[in-house]
Coordinates of C-alpha atoms in Angstrom, one line a residue:
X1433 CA -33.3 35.3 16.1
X1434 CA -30.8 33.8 19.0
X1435 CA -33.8 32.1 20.1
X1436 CA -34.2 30.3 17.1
X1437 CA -30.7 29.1 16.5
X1438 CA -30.6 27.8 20.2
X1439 CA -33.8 25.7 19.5
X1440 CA -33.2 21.8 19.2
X1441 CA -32.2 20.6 15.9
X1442 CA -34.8 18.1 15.2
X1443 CA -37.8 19.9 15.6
X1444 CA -40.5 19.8 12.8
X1445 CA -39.0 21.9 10.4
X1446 CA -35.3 21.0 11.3
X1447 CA -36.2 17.5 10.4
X1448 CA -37.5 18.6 7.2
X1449 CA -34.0 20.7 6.8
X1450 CA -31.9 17.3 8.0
X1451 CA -33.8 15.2 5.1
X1452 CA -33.0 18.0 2.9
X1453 CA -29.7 18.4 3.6
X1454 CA -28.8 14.6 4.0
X1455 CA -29.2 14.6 -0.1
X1456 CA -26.6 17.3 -0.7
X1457 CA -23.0 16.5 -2.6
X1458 CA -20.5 17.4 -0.2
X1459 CA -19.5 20.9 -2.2
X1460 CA -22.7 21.9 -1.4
X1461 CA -23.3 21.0 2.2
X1462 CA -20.1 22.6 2.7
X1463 CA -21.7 25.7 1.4
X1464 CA -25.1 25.0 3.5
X1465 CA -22.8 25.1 6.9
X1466 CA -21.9 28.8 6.3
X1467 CA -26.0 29.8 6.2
X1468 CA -26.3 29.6 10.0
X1469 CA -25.9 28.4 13.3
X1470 CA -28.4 25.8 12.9
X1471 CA -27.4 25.0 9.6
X1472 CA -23.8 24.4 10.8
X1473 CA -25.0 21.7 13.5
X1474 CA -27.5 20.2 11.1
X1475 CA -24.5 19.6 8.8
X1476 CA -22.4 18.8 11.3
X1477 CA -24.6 15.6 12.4
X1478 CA -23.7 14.1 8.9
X1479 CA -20.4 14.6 9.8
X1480 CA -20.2 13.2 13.1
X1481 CA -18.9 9.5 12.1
X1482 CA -15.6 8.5 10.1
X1483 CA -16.6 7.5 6.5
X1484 CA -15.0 6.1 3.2
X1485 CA -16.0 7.0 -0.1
X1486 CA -14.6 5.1 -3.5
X1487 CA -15.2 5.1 -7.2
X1488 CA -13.7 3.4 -10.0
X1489 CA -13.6 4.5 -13.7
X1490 CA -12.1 2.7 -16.9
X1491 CA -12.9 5.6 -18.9
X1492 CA -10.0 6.0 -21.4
X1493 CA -10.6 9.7 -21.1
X1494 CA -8.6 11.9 -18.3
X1495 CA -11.3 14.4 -18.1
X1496 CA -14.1 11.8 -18.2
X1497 CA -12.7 9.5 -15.7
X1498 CA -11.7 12.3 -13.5
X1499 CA -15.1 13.5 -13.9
X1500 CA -16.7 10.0 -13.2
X1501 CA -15.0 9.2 -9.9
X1502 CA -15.2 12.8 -8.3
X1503 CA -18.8 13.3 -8.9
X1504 CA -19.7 9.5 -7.0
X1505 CA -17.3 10.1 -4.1
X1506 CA -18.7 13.9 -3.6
X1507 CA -22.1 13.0 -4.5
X1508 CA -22.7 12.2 -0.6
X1509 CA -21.7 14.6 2.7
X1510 CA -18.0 14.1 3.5
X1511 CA -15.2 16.3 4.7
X1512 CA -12.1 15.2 2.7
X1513 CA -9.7 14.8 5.3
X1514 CA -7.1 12.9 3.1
X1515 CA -7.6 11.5 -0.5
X1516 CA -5.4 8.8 -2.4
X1517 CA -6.1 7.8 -6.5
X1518 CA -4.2 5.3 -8.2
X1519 CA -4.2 5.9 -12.2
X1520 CA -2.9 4.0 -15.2
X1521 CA 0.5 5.9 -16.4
X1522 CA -1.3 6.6 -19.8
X1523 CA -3.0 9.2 -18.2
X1524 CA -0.3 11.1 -17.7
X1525 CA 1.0 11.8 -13.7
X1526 CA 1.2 15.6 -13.6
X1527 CA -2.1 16.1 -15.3
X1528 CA -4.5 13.8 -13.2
X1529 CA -2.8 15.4 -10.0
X1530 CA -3.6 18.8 -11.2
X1531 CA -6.8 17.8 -11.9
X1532 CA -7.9 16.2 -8.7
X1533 CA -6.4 18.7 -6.8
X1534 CA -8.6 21.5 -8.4
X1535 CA -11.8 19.2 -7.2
X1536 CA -10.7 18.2 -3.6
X1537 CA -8.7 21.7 -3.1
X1538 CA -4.8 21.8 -3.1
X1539 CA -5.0 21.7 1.1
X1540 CA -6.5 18.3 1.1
X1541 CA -3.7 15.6 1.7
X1542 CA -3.4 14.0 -1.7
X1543 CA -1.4 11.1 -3.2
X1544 CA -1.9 10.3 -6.7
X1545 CA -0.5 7.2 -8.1
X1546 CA 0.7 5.0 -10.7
X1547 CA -0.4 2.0 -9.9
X1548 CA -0.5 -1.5 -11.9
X1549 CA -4.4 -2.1 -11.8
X1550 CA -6.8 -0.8 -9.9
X1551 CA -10.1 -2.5 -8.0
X1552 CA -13.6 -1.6 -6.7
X1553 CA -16.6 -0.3 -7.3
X1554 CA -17.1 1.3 -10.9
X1555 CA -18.6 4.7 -10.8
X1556 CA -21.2 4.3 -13.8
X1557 CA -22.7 1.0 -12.9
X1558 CA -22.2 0.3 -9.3
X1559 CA -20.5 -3.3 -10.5
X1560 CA -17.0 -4.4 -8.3
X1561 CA -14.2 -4.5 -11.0
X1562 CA -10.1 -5.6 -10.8
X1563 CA -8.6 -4.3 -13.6
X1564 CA -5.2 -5.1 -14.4
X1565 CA -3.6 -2.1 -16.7
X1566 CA -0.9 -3.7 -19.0
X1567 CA -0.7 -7.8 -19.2
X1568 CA 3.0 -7.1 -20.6
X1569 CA 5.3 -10.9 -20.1
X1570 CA 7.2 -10.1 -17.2
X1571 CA 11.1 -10.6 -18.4
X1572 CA 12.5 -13.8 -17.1
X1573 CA 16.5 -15.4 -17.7
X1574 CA 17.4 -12.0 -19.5
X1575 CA 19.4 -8.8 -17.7
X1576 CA 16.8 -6.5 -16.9
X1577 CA 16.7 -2.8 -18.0
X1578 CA 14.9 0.5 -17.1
X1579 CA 14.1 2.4 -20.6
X1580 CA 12.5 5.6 -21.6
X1581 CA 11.5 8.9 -18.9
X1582 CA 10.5 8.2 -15.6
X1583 CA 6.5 8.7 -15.2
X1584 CA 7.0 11.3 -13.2
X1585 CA 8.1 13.4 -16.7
X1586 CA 6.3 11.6 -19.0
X1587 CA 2.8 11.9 -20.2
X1588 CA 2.0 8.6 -22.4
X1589 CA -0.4 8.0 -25.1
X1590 CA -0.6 4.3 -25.5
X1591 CA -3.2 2.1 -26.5
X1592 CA -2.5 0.9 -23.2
X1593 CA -6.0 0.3 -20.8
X1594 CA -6.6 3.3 -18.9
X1595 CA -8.3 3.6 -15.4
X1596 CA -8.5 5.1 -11.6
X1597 CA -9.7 4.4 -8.1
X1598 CA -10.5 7.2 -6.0
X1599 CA -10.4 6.8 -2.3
X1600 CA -11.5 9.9 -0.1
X1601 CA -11.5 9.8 4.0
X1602 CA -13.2 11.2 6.2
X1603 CA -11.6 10.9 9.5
X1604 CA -12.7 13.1 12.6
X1605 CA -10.5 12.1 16.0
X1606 CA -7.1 11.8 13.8
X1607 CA -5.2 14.5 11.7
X1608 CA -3.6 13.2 8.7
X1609 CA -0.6 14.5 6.2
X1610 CA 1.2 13.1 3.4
X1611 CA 5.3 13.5 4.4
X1612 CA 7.2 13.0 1.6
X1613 CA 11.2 10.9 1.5
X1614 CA 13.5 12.5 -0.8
X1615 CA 17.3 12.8 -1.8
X1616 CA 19.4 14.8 -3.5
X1617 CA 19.0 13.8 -7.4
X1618 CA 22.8 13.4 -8.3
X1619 CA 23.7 11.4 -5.0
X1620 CA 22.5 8.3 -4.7
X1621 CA 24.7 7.0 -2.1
X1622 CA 23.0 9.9 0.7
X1623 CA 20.3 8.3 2.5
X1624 CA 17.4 10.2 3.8
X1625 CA 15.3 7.4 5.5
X1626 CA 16.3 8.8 9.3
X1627 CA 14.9 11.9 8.6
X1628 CA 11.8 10.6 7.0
X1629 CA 11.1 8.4 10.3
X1630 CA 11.8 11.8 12.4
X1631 CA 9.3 14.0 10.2
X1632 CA 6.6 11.5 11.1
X1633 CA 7.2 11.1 14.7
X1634 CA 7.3 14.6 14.9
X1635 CA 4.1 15.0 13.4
X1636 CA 2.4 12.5 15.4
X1637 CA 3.5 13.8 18.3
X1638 CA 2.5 17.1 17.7
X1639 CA -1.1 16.2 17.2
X1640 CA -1.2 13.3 19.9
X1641 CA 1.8 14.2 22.3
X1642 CA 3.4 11.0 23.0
X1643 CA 1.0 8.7 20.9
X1644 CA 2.9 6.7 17.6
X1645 CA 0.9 6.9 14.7
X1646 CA -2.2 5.1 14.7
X1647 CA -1.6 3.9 10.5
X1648 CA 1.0 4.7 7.7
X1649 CA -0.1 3.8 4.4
X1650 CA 3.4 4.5 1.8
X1651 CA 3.9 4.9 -1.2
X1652 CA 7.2 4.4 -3.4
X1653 CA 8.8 5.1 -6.3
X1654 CA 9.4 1.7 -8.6
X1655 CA 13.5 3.1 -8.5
X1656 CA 13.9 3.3 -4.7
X1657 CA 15.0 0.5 -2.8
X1658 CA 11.6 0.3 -0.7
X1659 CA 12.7 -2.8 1.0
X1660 CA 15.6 -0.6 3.1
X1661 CA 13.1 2.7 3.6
X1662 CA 10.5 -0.2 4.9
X1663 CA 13.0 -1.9 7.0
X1664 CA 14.1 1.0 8.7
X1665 CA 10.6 2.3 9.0
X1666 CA 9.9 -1.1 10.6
X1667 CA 12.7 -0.9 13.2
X1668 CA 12.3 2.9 14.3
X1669 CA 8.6 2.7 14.8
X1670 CA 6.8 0.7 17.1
X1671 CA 4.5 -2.2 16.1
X1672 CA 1.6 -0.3 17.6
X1673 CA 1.6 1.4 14.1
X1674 CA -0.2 -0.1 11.3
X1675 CA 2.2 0.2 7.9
X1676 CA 0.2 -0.7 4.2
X1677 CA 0.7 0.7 0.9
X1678 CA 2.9 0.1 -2.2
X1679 CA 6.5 -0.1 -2.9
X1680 CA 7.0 0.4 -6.6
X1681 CA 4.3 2.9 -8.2
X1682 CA 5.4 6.5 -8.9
X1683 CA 3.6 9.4 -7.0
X1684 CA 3.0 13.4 -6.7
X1685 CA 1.3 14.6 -3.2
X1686 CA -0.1 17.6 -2.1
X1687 CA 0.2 17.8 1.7
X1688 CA -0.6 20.4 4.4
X1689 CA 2.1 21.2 6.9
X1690 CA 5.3 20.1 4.3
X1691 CA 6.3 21.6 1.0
X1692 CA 10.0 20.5 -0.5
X1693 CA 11.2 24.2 -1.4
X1694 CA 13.9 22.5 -3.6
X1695 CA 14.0 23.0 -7.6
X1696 CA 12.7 19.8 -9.2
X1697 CA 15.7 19.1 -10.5
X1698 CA 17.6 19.2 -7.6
X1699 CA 15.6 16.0 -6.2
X1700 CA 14.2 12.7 -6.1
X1701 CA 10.9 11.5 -4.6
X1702 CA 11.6 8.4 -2.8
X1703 CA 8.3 7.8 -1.0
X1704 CA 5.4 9.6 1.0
X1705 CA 3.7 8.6 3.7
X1706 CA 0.0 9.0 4.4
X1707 CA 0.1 9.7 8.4
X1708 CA -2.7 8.6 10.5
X1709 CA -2.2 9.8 14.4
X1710 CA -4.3 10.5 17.2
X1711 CA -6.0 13.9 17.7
X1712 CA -5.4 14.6 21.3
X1713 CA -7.8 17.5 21.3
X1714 CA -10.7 15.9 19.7
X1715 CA -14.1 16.3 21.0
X1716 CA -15.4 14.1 23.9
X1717 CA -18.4 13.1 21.3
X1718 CA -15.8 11.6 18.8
X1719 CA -15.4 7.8 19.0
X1720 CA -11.6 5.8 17.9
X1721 CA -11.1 5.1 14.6
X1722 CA -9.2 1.5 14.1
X1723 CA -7.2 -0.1 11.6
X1724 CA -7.0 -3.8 11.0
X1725 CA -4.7 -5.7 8.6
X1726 CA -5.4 -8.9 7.3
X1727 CA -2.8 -10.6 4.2
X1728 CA -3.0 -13.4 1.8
X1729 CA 0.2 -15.0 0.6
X1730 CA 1.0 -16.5 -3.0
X1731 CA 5.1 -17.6 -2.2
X1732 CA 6.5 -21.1 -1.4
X1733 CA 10.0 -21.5 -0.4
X1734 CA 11.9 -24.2 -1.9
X1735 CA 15.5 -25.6 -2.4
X1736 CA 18.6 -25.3 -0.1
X1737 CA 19.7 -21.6 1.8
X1738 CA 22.6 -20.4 0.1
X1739 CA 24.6 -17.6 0.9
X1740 CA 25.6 -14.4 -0.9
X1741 CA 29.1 -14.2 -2.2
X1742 CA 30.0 -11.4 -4.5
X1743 CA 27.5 -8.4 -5.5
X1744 CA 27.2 -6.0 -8.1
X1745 CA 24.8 -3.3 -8.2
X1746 CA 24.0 -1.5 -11.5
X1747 CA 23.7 2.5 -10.9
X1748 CA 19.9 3.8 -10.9
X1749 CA 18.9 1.4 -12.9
X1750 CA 17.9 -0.9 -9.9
X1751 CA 18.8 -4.5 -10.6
X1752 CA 21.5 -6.7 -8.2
X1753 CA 23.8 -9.3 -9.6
X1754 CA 25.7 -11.5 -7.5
X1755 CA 27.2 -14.9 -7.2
X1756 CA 26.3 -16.8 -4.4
X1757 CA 27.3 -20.9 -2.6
X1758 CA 25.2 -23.7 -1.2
X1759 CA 25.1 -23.3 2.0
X1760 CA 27.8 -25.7 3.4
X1761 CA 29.9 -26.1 0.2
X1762 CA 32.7 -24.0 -1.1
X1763 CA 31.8 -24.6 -4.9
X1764 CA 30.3 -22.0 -6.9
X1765 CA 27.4 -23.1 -8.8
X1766 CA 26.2 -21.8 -11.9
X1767 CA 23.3 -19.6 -12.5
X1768 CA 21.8 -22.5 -15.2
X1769 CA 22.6 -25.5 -12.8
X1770 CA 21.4 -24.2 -9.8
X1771 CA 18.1 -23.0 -11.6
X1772 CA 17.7 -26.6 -13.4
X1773 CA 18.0 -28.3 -10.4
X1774 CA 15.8 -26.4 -8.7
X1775 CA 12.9 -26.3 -10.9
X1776 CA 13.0 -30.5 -10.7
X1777 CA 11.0 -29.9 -7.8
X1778 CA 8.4 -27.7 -9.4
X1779 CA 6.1 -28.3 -11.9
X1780 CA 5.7 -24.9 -13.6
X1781 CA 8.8 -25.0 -16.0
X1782 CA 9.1 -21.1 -16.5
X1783 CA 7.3 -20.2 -12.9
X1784 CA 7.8 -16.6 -11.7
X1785 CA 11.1 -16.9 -9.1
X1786 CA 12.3 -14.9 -6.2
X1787 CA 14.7 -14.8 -3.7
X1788 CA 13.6 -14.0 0.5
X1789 CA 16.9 -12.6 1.4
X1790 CA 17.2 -12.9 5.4
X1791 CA 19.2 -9.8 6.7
X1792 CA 20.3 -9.8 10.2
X1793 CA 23.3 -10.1 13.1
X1794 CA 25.7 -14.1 12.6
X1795 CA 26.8 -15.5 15.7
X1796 CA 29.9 -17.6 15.2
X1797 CA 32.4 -20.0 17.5
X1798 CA 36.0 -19.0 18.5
X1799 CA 36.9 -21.3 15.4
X1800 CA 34.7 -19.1 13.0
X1801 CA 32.0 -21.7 12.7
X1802 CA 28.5 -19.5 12.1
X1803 CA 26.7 -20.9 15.3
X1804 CA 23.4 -18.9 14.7
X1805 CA 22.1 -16.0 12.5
X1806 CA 19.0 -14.2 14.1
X1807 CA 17.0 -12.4 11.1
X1808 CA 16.1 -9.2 11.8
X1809 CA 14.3 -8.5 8.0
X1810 CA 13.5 -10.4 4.9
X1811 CA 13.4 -8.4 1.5
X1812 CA 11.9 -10.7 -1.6
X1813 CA 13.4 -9.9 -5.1
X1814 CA 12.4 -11.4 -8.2
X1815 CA 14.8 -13.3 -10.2
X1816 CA 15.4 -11.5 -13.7
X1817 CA 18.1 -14.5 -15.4
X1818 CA 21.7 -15.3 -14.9
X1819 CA 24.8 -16.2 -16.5
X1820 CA 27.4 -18.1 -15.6
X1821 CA 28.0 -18.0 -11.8
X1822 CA 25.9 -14.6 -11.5
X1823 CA 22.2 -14.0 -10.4
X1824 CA 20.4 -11.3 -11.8
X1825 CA 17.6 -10.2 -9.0
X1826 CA 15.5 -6.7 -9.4
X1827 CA 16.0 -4.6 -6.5
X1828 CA 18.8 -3.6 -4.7
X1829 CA 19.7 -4.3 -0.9
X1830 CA 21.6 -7.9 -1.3
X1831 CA 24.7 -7.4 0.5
X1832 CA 27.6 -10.5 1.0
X1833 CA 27.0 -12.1 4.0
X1834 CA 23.6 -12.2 3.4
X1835 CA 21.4 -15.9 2.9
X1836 CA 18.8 -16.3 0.8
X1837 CA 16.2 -18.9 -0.2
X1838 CA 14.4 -19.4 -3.4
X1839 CA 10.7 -19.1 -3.4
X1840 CA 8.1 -19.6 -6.5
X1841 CA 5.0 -18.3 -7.0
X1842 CA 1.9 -21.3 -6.2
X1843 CA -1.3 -21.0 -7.3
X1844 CA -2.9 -22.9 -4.2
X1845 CA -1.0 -21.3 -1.8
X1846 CA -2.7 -18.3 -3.5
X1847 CA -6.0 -19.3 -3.5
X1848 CA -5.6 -21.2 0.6
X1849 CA -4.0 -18.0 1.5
X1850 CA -7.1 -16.1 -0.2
X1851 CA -9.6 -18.4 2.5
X1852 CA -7.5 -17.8 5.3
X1853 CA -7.6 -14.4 4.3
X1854 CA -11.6 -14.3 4.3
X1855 CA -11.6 -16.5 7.6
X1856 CA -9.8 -13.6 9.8
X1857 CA -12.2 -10.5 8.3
X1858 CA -14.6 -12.9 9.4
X1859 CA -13.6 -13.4 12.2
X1860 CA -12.6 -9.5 12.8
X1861 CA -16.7 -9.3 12.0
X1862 CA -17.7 -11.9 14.0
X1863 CA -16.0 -9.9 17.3
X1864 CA -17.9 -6.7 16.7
X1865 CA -21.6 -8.4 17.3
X1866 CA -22.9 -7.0 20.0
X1867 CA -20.6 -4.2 20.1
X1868 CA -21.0 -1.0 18.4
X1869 CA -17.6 -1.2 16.5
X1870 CA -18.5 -1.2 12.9
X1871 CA -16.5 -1.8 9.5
X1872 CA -16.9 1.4 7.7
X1873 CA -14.5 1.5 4.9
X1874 CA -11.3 -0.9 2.9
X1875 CA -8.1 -0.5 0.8
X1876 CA -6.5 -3.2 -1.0
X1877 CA -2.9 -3.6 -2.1
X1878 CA -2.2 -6.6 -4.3
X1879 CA 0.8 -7.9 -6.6
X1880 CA 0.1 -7.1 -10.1
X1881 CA 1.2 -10.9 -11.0
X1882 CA -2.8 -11.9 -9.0
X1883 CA -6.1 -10.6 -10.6
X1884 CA -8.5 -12.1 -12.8
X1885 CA -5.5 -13.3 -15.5
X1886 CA -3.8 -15.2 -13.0
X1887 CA -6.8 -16.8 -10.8
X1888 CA -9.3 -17.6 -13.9
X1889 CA -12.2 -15.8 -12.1
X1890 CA -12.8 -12.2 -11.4
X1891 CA -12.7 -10.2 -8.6
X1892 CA -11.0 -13.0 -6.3
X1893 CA -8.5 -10.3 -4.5
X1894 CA -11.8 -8.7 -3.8
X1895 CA -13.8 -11.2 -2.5
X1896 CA -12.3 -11.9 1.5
X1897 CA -13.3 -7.7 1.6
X1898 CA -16.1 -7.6 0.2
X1899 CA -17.8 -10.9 1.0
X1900 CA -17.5 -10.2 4.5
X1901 CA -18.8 -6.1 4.4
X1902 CA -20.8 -6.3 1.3
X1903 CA -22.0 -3.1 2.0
X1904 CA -19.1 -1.1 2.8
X1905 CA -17.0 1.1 0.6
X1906 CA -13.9 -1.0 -0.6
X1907 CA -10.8 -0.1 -3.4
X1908 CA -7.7 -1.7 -3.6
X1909 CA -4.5 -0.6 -6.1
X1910 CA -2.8 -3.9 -8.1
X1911 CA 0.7 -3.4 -7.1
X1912 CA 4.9 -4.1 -7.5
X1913 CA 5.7 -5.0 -3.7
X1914 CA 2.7 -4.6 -1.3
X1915 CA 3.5 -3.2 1.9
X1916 CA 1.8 -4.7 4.9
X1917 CA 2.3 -5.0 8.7
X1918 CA -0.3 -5.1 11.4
X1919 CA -0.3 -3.3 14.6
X1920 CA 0.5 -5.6 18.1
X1921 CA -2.1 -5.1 18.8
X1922 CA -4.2 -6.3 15.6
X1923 CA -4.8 -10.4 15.9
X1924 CA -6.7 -10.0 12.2
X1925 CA -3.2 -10.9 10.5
X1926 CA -2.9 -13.7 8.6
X1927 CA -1.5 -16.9 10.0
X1928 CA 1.1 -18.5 7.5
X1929 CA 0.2 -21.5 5.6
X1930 CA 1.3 -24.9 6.5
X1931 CA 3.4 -24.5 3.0
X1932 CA 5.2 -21.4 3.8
X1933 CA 6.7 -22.6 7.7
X1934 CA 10.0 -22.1 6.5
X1935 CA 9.2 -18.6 5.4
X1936 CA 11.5 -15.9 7.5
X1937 CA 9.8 -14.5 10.5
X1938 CA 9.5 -11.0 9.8
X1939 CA 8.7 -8.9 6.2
X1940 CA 6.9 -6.3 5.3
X1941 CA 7.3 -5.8 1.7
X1942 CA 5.8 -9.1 0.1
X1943 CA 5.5 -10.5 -3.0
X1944 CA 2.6 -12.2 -4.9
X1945 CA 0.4 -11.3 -1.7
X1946 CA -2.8 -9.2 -0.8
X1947 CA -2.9 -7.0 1.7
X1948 CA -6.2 -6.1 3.2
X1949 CA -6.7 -2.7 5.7
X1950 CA -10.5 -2.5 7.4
X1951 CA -11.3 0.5 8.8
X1952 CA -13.8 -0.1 11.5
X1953 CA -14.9 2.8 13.7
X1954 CA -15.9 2.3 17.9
X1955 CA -18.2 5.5 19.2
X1956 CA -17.6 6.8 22.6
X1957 CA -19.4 5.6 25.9

């Protein structure tokens, strides 16, 4: 019998074994590993290379959906190593999570989501798909208001579309764990974003002594103020880390290493991070796994900078209203006249509006005269309405001091940005032939104000991805304030467009953008 299991794999029978075993779901090849030695190789081949797996469902049922996309994404060998699912909020948050955790087991790194839309590759028919959830009129000139239980405690029943992605990694040569942001329910002004940055160094450096993270991919809660947790995140961790996800869903996580041993009542989930870092005991025989980032805009900045006068923030409720001066004038303008004038120069007449607020040190003369102001961050809020000498802006983060410009949404920025986008995968492509790198999987995160509704055609925020690896496993999640920022490293990241050079130098939470993550895979020597 020990001679047997020390025989080669791939003799006569073992190859009959290998095509047998190829064709196993992954619960059952699991099961095939425990048989015996040469079983446990056999199935170990299979598992030798990093790989994606996806499936979309619009099946209005829970269970069906569920059903749908877990059966396609197990239906090959993989070792789920983490797993993400964005979901339609009908479906109800607590009971999806339960559910996908009893398929992929509670230890698997898990983040399920409520997203806006979802994209990819439907489960039933094997057709791409970009479906936006809820077409709802965004409010516009009105104050802005949160209504009704936060998703998290609330299981809806709407006539609503319904839909998931599921996304499920195999990664061997990195560890990952979902690290959750949280702060105490009842105090709002305590901020927990230090500790949050600490947690993840900590865990990449346990697994990879003094490596960074390879990749973060986040996800936030639609009431924190993303754009500070981001920021920070930005500044404490070195651009060798590649930072996607999105900035205004609502999320539970299973995780492996880190439980909150709080009451649920006690706390807020903030935001939890998907960490990517470097194994530093893997295997010799285990290539590098890489991440590249590619983006494509949808903003134009227009008008004069102005300058933030007086803010008010309103509680939990997430909205900023301030009043605010032309940059070189002492006269406050009203909300109307400022917005009037503005729109002169666009020809949209009720276009979707934001504001790229520049945060950052001033620099002024002995006389007080600002000589420079070097921007450290830019946050992007979208204009709610106004009254009288007070903007309404969703978001908080706006402090006085602070200078802003306005910025409007543009279709062929959109659609230029879009090319560019597809030029660089191309490009990223173009500088594996004759290598052995190879593109093995995608994610997608895109502002729900894109898609099909907005473009006139389907699957456009699709396309640069899957145009360029036709063959490889792709899903994206539509959201509110895609996260995005490419690694030093990474020269796949879009250039801006002619249109946007006055856009601030540095952001990471965008607006009206696309956000593309390749995962491409380089074996060892």
């Amino acid at each position: 019998m020990e001679s047997r299991e020390a025989a080669p794999i791939y003799g006569c029978k073992d190859d009959i074994l290998h095509n047998i075993l190829g064709r196993l779901p992954a619960s059952t090849l699991a099961n095939a590993a425990c048989v015996s030695k040469t079983w446990h190789r056999i199935c170990s081949h299979f598992l030798s290379r990093p790989m994606l797996a996806s499936a979309l469902s619009l099946n209005p049922s829970l269970l069906g959906a569920v059903e749908e996309v877990t059966e396609k994404v197990l239906s090959k060998p993989i070792r789920p190593h983490f797993a993400i699912a964005c979901i339609s909020e009908q479906f109800g948050l607590r009971a999806a999570h339960l559910l996908l955790s009893q398929r992929l087991g509670s230890k698997t790194p898990l983040v399920t989501h409520i997203g806006n839309g979802v994209m990819g590759t439907e489960a039933l028919t094997n057709q791409l798909r970009e479906s936006i959830f809820s077409e709802k009129l965004q409010v516009k000139w009105d104050y802005f208001d949160y209504q009704g239980p936060h998703p998290r405690e609330a299981n809806g029943f709407s006539d609503v579309s319904r839909g998931m992605v599921l996304v499920v990694g195999y990664v061997p040569g990195l560890k990952v764990d979902a690290i959750p942001l949280i702060h105490p329910k009842n105090d709002f002004g305590i901020s927990m974003v230090d500790a949050f940055v600490r947690h993840i160094k900590a865990f990449a450096y346990s697994v990879s002594g003094n490596h960074p993270p390879a990749a973060i991919i986040i996800f936030g809660d639609r009431k924190s103020d993303m754009n500070d947790i981001v920021a920070t995140m930005d500044q404490a961790i070195g651009k060798e880390t590649v930072m996607v996800g999105d900035g205004g869903g609502c999320f539970l996580f299973n995780s492996r290493n880190y439980t909150i041993n709080l009451p649920p009542d006690l706390y807020v989930l903030d935001a939890v991070a998907l960490v990517f870092a470097k194994d530093s005991h893997k295997s010799p025989d285990v290539g590098e796994t890489r991440f590249r980032v590619a983006m494509a805009g949808g903003l134009v900045p227009f008008g004069p900078r102005f300058e933030v006068v007086d803010v008010l923030v309103k509680g939990d409720i997430k909205w900023t209203c301030f009043s605010a001066l032309m940059e070189g004038f002492n006269t406050m303008l009203t909300f109307e006249a400022v917005i009037e004038t503005l729109l002169e120069t666009v020809s949209d007449r009720r276009p979707d509006l934001y504001i790229g607020v520049s945060h950052g040190r001033r620099y002024y003369s002995g006389n007080g005269r600002l000589i420079k102001k070097v921007s450290e961050s830019t946050s992007f809020h979208q204009v709610l309405g106004g009254e009288g000498e007070y903007f309404v802006v969703e978001g908080v983060g706006v402090r006085a001091g602070d200078t802003f410009l306005f910025y409007h949404r543009d279709l062929e920025t959109a659609r230029t940005t879009s090319e560019i986008a597809f030029e660089n995968l191309t490009r990223l492509k173009q500088n594996f032939m004759g290598s052995e790198e190879t593109v093995f999987g995608g994610l997608i995160f895109a502002c729900a104000s894109r898609g099909q509704s907005y473009f006139g055609t389907p699957n456009t925020d699709i396309y640069p991805f899957h145009a360029n690896f036709p063959s490889v496993p792709v899903a994206g999640i539509f959201c509110k304030g895609e996260i995005g920022r490419s690694s030093s490293s990474s020269s796949s990241f879009v250039k801006p467009h002619e249109s946007q050079e006055q856009a601030p130098p540095h952001c990471s939470v965008h607006a009206s953008s696309a956000v593309y993550l390749a995962l491409s895979y380089l074996p060892p020597p």
